[in-house]
PDB file of C-alpha atoms and ligand atoms in Angstrom:
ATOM      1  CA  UNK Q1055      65.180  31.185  19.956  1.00 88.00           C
ATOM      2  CA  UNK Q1056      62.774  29.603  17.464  1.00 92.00           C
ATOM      3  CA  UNK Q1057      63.729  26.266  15.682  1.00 96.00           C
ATOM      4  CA  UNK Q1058      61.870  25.546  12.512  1.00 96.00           C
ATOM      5  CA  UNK Q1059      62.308  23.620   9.057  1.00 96.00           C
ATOM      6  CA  UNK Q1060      64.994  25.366   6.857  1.00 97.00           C
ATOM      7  CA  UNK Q1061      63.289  26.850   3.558  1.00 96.00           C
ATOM      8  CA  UNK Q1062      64.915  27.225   0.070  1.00 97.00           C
ATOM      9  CA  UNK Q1063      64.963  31.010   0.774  1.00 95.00           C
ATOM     10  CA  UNK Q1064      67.307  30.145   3.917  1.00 96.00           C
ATOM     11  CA  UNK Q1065      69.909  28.217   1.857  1.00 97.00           C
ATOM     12  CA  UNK Q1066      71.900  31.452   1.264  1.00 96.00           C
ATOM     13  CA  UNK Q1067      72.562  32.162   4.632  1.00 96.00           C
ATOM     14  CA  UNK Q1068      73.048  28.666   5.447  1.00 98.00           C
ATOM     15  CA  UNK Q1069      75.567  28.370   2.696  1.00 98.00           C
ATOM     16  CA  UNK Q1070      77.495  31.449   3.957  1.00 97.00           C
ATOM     17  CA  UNK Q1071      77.454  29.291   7.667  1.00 97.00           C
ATOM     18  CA  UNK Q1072      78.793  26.630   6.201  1.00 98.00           C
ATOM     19  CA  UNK Q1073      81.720  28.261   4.537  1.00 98.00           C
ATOM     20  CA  UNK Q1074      82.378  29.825   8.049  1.00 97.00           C
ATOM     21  CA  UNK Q1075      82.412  26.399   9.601  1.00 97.00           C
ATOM     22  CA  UNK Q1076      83.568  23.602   7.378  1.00 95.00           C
ATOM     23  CA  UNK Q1077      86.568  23.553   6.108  1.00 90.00           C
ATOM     24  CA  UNK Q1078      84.975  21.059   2.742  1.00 91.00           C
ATOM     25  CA  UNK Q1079      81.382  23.111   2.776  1.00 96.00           C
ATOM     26  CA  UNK Q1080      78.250  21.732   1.284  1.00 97.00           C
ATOM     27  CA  UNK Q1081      77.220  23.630  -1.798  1.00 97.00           C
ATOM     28  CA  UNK Q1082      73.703  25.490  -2.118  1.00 98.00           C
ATOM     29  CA  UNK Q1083      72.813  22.434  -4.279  1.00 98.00           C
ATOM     30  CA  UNK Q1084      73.703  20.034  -1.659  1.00 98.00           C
ATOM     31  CA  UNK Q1085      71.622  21.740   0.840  1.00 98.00           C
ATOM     32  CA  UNK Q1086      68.860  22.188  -1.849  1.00 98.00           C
ATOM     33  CA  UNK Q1087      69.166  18.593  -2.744  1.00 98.00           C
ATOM     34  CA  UNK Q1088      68.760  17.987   1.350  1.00 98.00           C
ATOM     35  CA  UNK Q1089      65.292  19.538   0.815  1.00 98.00           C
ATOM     36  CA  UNK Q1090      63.491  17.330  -1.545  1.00 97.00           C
ATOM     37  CA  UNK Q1091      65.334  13.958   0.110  1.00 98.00           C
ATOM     38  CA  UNK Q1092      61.731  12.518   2.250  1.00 97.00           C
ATOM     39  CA  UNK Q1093      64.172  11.342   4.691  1.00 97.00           C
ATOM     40  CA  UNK Q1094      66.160  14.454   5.548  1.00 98.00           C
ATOM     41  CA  UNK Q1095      65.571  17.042   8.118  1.00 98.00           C
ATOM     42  CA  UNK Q1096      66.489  20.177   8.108  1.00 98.00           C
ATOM     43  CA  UNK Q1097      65.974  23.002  10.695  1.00 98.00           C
ATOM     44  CA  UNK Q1098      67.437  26.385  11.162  1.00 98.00           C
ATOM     45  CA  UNK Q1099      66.980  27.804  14.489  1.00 97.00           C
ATOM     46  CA  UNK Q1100      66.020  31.597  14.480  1.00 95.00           C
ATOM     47  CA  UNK Q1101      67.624  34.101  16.645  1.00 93.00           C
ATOM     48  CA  UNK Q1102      68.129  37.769  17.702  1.00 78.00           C
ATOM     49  CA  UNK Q1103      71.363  38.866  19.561  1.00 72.00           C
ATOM     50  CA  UNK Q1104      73.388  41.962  19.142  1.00 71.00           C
ATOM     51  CA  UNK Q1105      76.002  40.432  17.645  1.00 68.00           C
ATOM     52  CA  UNK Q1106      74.207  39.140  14.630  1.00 66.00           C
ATOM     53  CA  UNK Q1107      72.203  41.144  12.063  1.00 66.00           C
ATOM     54  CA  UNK Q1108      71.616  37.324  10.804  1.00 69.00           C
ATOM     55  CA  UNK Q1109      68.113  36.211  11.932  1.00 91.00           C
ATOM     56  CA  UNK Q1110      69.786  32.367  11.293  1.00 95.00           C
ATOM     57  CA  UNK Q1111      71.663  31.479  13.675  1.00 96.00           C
ATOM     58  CA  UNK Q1112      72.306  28.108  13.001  1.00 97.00           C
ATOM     59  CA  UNK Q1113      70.742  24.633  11.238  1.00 98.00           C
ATOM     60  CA  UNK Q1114      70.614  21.254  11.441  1.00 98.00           C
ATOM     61  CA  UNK Q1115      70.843  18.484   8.765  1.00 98.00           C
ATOM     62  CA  UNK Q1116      69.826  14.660   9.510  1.00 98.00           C
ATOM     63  CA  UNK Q1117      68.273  11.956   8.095  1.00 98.00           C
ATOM     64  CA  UNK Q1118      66.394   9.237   9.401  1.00 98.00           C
ATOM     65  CA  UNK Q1119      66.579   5.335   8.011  1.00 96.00           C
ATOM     66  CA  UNK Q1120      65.996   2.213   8.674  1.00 95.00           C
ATOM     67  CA  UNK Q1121      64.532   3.208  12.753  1.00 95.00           C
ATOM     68  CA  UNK Q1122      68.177   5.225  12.960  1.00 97.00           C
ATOM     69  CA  UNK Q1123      68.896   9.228  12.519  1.00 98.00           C
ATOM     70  CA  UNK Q1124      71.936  10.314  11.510  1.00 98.00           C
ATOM     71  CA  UNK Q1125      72.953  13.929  11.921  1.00 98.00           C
ATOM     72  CA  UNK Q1126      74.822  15.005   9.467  1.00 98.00           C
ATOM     73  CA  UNK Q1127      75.191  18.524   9.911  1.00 98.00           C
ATOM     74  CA  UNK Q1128      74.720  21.069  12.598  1.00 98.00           C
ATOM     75  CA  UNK Q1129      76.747  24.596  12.575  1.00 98.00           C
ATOM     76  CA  UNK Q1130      76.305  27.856  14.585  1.00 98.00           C
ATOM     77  CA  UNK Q1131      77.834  31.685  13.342  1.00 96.00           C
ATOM     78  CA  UNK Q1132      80.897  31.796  14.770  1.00 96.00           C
ATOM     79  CA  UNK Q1133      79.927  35.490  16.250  1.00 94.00           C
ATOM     80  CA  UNK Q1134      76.994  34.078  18.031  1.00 94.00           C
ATOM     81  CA  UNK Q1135      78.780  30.749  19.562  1.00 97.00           C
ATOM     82  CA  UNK Q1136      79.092  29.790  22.940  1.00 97.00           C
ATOM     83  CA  UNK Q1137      75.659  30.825  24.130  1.00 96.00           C
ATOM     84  CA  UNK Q1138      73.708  27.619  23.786  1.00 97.00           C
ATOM     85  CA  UNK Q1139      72.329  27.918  20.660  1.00 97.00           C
ATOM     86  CA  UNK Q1140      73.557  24.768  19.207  1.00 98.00           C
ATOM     87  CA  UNK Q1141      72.480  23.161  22.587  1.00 98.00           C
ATOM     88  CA  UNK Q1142      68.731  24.160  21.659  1.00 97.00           C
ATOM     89  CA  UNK Q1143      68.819  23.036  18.154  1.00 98.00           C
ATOM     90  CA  UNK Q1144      70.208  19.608  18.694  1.00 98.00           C
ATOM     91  CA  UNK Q1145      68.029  18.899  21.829  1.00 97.00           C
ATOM     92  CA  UNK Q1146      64.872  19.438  19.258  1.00 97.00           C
ATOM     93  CA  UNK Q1147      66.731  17.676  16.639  1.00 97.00           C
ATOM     94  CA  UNK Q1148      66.728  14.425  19.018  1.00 97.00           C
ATOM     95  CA  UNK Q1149      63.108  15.171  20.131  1.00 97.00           C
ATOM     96  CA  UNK Q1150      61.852  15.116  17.018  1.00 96.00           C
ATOM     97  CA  UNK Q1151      63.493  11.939  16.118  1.00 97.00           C
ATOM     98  CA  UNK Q1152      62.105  10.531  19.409  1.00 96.00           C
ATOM     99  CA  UNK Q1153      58.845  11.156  18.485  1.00 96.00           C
ATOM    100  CA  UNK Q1154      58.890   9.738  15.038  1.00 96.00           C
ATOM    101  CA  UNK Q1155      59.779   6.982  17.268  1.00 96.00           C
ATOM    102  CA  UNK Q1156      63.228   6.771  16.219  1.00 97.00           C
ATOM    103  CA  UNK Q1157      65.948   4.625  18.601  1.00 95.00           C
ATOM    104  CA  UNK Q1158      69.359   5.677  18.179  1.00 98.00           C
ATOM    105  CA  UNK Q1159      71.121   8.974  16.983  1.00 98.00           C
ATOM    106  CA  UNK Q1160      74.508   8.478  14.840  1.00 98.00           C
ATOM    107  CA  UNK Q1161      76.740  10.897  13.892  1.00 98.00           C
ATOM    108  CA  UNK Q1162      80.715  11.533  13.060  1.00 97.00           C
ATOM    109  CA  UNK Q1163      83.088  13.573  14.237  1.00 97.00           C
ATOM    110  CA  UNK Q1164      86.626  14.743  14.024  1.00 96.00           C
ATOM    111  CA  UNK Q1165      88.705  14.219  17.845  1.00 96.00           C
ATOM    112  CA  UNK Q1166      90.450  17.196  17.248  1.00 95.00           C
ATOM    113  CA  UNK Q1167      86.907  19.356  17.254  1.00 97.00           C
ATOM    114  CA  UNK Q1168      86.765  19.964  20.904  1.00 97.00           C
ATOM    115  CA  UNK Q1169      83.795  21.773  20.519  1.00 98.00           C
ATOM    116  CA  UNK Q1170      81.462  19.261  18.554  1.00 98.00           C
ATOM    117  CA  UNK Q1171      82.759  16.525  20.740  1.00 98.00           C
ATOM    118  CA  UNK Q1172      81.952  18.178  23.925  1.00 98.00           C
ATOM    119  CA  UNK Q1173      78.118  19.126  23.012  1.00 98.00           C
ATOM    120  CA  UNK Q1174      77.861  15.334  21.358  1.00 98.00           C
ATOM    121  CA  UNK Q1175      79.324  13.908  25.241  1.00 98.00           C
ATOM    122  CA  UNK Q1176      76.777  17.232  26.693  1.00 98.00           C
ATOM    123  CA  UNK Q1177      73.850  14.813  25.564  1.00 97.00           C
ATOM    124  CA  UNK Q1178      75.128  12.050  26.759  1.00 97.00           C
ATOM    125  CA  UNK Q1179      76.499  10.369  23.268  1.00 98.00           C
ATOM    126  CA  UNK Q1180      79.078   7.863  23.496  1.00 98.00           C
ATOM    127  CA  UNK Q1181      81.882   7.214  21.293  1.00 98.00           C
ATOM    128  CA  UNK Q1182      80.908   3.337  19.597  1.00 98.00           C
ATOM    129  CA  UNK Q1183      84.142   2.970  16.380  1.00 98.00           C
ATOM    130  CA  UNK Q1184      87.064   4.813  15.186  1.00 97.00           C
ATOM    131  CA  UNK Q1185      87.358   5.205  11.773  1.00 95.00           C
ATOM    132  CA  UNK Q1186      90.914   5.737  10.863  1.00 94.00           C
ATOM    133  CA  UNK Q1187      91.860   8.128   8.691  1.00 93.00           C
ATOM    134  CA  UNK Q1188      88.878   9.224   7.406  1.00 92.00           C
ATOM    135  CA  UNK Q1189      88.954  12.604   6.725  1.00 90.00           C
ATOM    136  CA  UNK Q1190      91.801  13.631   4.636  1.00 85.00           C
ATOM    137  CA  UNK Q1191      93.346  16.527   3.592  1.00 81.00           C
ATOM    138  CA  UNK Q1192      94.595  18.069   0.904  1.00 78.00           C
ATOM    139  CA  UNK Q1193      98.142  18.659   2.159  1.00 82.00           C
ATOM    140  CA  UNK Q1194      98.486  14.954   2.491  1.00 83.00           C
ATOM    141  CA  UNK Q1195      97.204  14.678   6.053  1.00 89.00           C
ATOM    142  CA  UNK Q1196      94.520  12.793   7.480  1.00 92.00           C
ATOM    143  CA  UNK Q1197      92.223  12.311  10.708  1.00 93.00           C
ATOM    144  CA  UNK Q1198      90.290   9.479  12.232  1.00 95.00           C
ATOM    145  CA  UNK Q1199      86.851  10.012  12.657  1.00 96.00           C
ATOM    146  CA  UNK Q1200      84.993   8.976  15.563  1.00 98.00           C
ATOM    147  CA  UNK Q1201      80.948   7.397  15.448  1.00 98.00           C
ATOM    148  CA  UNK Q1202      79.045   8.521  18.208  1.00 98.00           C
ATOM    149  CA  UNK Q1203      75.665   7.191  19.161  1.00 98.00           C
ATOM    150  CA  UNK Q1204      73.091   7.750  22.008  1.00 98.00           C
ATOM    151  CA  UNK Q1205      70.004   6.205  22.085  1.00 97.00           C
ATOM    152  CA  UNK Q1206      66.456   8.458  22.180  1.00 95.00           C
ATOM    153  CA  UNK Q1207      64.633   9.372  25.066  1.00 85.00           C
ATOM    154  CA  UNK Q1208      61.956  12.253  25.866  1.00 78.00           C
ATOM    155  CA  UNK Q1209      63.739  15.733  26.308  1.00 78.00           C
TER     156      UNK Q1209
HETATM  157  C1  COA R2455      80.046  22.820  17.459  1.00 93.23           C
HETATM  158  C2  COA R2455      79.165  24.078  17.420  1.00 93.23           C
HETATM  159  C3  COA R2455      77.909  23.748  16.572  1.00 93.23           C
HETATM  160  C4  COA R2455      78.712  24.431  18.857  1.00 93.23           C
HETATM  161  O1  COA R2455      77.791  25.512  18.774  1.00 93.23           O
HETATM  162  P1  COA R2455      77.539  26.513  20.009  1.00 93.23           P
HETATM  163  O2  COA R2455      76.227  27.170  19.773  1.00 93.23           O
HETATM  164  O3  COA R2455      78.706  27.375  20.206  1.00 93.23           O
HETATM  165  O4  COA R2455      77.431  25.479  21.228  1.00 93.23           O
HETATM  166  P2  COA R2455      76.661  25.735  22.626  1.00 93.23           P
HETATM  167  O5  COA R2455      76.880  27.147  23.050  1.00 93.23           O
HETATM  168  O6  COA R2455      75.252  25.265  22.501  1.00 93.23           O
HETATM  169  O7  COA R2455      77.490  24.787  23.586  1.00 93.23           O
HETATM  170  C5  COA R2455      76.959  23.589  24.133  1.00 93.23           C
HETATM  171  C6  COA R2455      78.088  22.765  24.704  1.00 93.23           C
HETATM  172  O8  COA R2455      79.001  22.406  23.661  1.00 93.23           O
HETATM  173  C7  COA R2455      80.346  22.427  24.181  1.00 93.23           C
HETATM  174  N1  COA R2455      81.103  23.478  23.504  1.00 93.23           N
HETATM  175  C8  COA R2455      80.626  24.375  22.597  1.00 93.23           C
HETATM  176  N2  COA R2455      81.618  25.161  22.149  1.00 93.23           N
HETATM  177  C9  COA R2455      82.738  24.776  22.772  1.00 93.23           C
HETATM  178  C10 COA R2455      84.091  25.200  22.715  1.00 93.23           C
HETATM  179  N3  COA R2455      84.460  26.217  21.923  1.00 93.23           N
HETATM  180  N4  COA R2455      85.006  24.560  23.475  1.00 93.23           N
HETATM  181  C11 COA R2455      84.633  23.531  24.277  1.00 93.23           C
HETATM  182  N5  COA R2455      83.354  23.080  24.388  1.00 93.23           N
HETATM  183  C12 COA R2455      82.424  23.695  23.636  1.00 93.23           C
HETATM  184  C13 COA R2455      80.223  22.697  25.643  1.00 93.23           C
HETATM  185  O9  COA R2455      80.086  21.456  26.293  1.00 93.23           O
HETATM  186  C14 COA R2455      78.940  23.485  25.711  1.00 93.23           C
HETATM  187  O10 COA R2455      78.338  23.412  26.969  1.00 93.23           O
HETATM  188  P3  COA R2455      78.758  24.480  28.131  1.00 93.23           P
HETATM  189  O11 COA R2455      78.560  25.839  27.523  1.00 93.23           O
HETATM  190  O12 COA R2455      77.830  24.156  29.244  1.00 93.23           O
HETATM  191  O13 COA R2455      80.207  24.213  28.413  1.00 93.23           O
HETATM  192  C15 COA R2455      79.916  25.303  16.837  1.00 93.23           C
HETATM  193  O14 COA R2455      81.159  25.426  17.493  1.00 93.23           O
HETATM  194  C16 COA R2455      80.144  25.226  15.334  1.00 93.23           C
HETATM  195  O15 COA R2455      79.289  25.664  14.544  1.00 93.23           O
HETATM  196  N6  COA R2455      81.320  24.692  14.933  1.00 93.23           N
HETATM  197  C17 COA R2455      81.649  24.594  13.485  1.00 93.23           C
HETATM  198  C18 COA R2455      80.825  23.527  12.810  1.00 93.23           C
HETATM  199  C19 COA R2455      81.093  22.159  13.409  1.00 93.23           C
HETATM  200  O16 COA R2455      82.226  21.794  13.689  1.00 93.23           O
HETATM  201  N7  COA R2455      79.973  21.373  13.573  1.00 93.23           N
HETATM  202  C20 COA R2455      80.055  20.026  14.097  1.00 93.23           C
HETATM  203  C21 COA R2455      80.490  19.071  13.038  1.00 93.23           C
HETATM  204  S1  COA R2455      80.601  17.418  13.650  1.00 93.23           S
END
């Protein structure tokens, strides 16, 4: 597994990702917008399992302000899940913040996504607010969302 700075000629795969993962998806434009922001970071980590023809097997999105990097973003192919890939990326996500000597990592997340929530408490990042009802739906429903930070260290 190879991580490495998405491309514009990646956004099409990483746009079909995203529809596979997200319920609200970025668009192609948002992820080419991502591109051209100096303070966004974007990797796709490069794979090659039998299940996937795909050579992407997943990316990351964050930013980094004011000393603090916010992920934003990080999805896997669903047919490819479960094997640690999203465990790589995000452990070189956080190094590379560390070394651009970057604090704290911030991100959101929805309780009910066991998965997200259990790689976030993985590496050790601890739940700091509750925002309620954040995220809502379009049948009328809504969930909290919870902030999650860890602070940096070498991985
Ligand atoms: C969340 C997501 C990125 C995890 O990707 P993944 O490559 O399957 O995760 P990994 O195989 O690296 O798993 C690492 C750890 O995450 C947790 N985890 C991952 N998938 C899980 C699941 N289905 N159920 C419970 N815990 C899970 C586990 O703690 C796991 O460690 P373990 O295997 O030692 O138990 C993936 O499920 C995904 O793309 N989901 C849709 C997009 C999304 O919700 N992104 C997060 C938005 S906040």
């Amino acid at each position: 597994m190879m991580v490495r700075p998405m491309r514009e000629s990646d956004i099409e795969t990483v746009a079909r990702i995203e529809r596979d993962s997200f319920a609200h998806p970025w668009s192609r434009v948002a992820f080419l917008n991502e591109l051209h922001k100096p303070y966004a970071h974007n990797y796709i980590i490069d794979i090659n399992t039998p299940q996937s023809s795909d050579k992407i097997g997943g990316y990351a999105c964050f930013h980094t302000i004011a000393g603090e990097m916010h992920l934003l973003k990080i999805a896997v192919i669903p047919a490819v899940r479960r094997q640690g890939i999203a465990e790589h990326l995000l452990r070189q996500c956080l190094q590379e913040a560390y070394d651009m000597r970057i604090s704290a990592a911030f991100l959101e997340v929805r309780p009910s996504n066991r998965a997200a929530v259990n790689l976030y408490k993985k590496f050790g990042f601890d739940v700091i607010a509750v925002r309620p009802n954040y995220y809502s739906e379009n049948s009328g429903q809504s969930e909290d969302a919870m902030i999650m930070r860890i602070n940096l260290k070498r991985r």
